Short mmCIF file of C-alpha atoms in Angstrom, two decimals:
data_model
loop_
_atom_site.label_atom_id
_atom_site.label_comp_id
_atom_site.label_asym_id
_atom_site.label_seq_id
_atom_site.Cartn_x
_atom_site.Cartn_y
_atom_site.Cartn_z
CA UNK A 1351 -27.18 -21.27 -2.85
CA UNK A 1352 -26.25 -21.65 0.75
CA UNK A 1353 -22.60 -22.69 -0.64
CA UNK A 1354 -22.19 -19.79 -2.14
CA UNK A 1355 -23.76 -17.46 0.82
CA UNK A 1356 -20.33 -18.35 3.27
CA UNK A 1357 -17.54 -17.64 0.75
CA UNK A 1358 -19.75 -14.60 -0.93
CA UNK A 1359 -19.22 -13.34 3.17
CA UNK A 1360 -15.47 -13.82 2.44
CA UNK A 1361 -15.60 -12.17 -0.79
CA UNK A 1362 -16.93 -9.55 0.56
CA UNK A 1363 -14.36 -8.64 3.46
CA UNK A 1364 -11.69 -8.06 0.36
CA UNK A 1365 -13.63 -6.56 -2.77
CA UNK A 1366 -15.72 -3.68 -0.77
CA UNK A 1367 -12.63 -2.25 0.79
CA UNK A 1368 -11.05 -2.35 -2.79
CA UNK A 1369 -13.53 -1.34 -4.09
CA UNK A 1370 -15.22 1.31 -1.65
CA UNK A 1371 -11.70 2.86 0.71
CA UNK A 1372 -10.26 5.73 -0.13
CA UNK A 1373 -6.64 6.56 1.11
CA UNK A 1374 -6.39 9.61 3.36
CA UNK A 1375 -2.70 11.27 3.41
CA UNK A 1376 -1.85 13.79 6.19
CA UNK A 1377 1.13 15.27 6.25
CA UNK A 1378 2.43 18.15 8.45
CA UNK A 1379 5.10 19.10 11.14
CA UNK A 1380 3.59 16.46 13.52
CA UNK A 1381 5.12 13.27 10.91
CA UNK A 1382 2.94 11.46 8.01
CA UNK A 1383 -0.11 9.77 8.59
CA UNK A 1384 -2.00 7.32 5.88
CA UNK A 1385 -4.98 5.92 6.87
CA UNK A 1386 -8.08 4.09 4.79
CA UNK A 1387 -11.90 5.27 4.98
CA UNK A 1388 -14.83 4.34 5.17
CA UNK A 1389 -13.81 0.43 5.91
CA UNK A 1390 -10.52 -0.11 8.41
CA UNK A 1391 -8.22 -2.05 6.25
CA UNK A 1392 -5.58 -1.81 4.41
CA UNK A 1393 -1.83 -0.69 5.39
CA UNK A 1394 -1.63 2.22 7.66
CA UNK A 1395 1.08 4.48 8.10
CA UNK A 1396 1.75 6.67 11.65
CA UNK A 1397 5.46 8.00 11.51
CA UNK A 1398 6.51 11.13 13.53
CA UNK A 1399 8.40 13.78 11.93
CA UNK A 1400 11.58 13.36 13.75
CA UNK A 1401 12.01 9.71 12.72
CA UNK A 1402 11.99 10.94 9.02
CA UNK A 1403 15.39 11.49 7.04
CA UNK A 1404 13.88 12.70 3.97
CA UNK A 1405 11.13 12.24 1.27
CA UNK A 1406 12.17 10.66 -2.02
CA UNK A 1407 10.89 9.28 -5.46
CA UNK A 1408 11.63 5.42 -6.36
CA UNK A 1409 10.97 3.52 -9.54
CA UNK A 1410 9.05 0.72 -10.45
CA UNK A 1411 9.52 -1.12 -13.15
CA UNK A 1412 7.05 -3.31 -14.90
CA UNK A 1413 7.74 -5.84 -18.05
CA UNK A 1414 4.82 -7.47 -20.03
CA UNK A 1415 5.57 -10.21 -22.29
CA UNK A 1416 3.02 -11.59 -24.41
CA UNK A 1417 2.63 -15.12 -25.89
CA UNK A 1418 3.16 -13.44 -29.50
CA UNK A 1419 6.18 -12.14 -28.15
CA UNK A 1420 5.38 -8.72 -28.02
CA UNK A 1421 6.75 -6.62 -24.69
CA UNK A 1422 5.30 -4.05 -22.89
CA UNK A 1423 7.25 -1.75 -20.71
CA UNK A 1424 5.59 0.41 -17.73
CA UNK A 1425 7.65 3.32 -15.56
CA UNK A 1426 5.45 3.75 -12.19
CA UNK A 1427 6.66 6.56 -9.62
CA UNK A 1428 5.95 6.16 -6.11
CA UNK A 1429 6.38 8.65 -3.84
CA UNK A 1430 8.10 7.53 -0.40
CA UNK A 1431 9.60 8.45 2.70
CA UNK A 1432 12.85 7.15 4.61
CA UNK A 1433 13.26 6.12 7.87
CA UNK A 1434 16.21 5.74 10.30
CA UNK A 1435 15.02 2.08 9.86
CA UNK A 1436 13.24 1.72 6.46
CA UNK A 1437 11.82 2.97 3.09
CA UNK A 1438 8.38 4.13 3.24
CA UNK A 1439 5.84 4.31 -0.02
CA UNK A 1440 3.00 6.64 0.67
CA UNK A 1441 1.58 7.77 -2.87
CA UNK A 1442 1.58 5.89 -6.12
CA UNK A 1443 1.31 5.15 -8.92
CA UNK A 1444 2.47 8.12 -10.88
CA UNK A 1445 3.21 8.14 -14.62
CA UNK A 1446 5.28 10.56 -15.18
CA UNK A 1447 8.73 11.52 -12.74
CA UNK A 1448 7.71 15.40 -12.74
CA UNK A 1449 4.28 14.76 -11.02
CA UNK A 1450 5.95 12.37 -7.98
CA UNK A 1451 8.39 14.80 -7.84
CA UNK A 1452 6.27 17.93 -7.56
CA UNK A 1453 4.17 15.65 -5.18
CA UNK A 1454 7.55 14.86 -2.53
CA UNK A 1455 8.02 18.59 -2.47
CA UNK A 1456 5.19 19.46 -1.49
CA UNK A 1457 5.41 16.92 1.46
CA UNK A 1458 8.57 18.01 2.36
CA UNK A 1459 7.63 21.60 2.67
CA UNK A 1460 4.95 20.22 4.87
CA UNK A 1461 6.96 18.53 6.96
CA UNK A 1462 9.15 21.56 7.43
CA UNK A 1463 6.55 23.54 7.88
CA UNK A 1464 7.29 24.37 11.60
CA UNK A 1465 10.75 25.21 10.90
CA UNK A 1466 11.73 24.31 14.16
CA UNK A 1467 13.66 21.08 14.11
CA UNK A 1468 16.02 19.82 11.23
CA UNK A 1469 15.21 20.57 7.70
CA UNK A 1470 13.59 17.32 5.59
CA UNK A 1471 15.25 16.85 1.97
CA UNK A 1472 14.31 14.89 -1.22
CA UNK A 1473 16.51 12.29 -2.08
CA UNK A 1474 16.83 9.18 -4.61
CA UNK A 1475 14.78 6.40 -2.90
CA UNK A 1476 16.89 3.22 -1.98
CA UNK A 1477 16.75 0.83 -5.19
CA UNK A 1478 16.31 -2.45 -2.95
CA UNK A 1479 12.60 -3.18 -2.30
CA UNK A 1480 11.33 -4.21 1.08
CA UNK A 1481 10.64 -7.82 1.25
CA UNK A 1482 7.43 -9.01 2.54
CA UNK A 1483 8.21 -12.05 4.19
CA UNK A 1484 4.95 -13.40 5.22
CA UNK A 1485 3.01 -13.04 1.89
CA UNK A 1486 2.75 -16.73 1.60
CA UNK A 1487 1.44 -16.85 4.99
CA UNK A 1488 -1.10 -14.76 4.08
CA UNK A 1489 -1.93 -16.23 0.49
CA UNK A 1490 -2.14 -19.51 2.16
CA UNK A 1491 -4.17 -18.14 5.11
CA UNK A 1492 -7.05 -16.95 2.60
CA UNK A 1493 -7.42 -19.71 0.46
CA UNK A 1494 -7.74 -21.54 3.58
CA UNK A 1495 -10.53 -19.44 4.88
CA UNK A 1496 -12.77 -19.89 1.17
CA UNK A 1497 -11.65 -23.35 1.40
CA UNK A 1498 -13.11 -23.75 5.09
CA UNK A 1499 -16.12 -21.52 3.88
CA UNK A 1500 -16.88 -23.28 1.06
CA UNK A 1501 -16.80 -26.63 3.35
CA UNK A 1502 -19.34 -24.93 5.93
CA UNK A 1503 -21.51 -24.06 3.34
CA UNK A 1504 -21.89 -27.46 1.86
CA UNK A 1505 -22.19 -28.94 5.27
CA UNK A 1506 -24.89 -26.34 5.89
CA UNK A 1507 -26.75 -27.43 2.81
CA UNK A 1508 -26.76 -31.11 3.38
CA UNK A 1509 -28.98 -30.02 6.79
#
């Protein structure tokens, strides 16, 4: 039981925020803010309206292929924003391209709310995805830490 108590802890620090956050979009003439609630974690977007070029709608595209050799193909929308230095996603998934559309509009009119400073747009989001390039860090980190708790646990039952 006790080995099973230490990684449960683990467990718990991914599947409750999962499980539990909600995301909270704000957007306005002061820039786009996404934040997660009630638990902290999660990615976190804070960028102010003048480093924005434009909002935009992107494509994902999704294959299944089955052992049978059936095929499954899924269209996701996700709507985005585009920095002077990168692409942005801020809401997704959406099935179908009229909702993420209707959805960047809205932001943008938000954005330009103010009226003040330069216009924001909708434009075609960039087709090359952002690489993550310390996922296997991270995938490595974690196993680590259930490997470690796992460990701790046993130790703490042979005492």
């Amino acid at each position: 039981m006790r080995i099973i108590i230490s990684a449960f802890v683990l467990l718990r620090v991914l599947v409750l925020p999962g499980a539990l956050n909600s995301r909270i979009i704000r957007v306005g003439s002061h820039g786009v803010q996404v934040t997660n609630g009630p638990f902290p974690r999660g990615r976190k977007v804070d960028v102010a309206r003048e480093d924005i070029r434009y909002c935009n709608v992107g494509v994902q595209y999704t294959s299944f292929e089955s052992e049978s050799g059936g095929s499954a193909k899924v269209d996701n929308y996700l709507v985005g924003i585009e920095t002077r230095r990168r692409q942005i996603d801020i809401a997704y998934p959406y099935l179908k391209q009229e909702e993420a559309e209707a959805v960047a509009k809205r932001m943008a009119e938000a954005l330009n709310q103010d009226g003040l400073l330069r216009p924001i747009g909708l434009a075609r989001a960039n087709e090359a995805p952002q690489a993550d390039e310390g996922w296997r860090m991270k995938v490595l980190a974690w196993g680590g830490l259930f490997i470690v708790a796992i460990l701790a646990g046993a130790f703490w039952e042979s005492y």
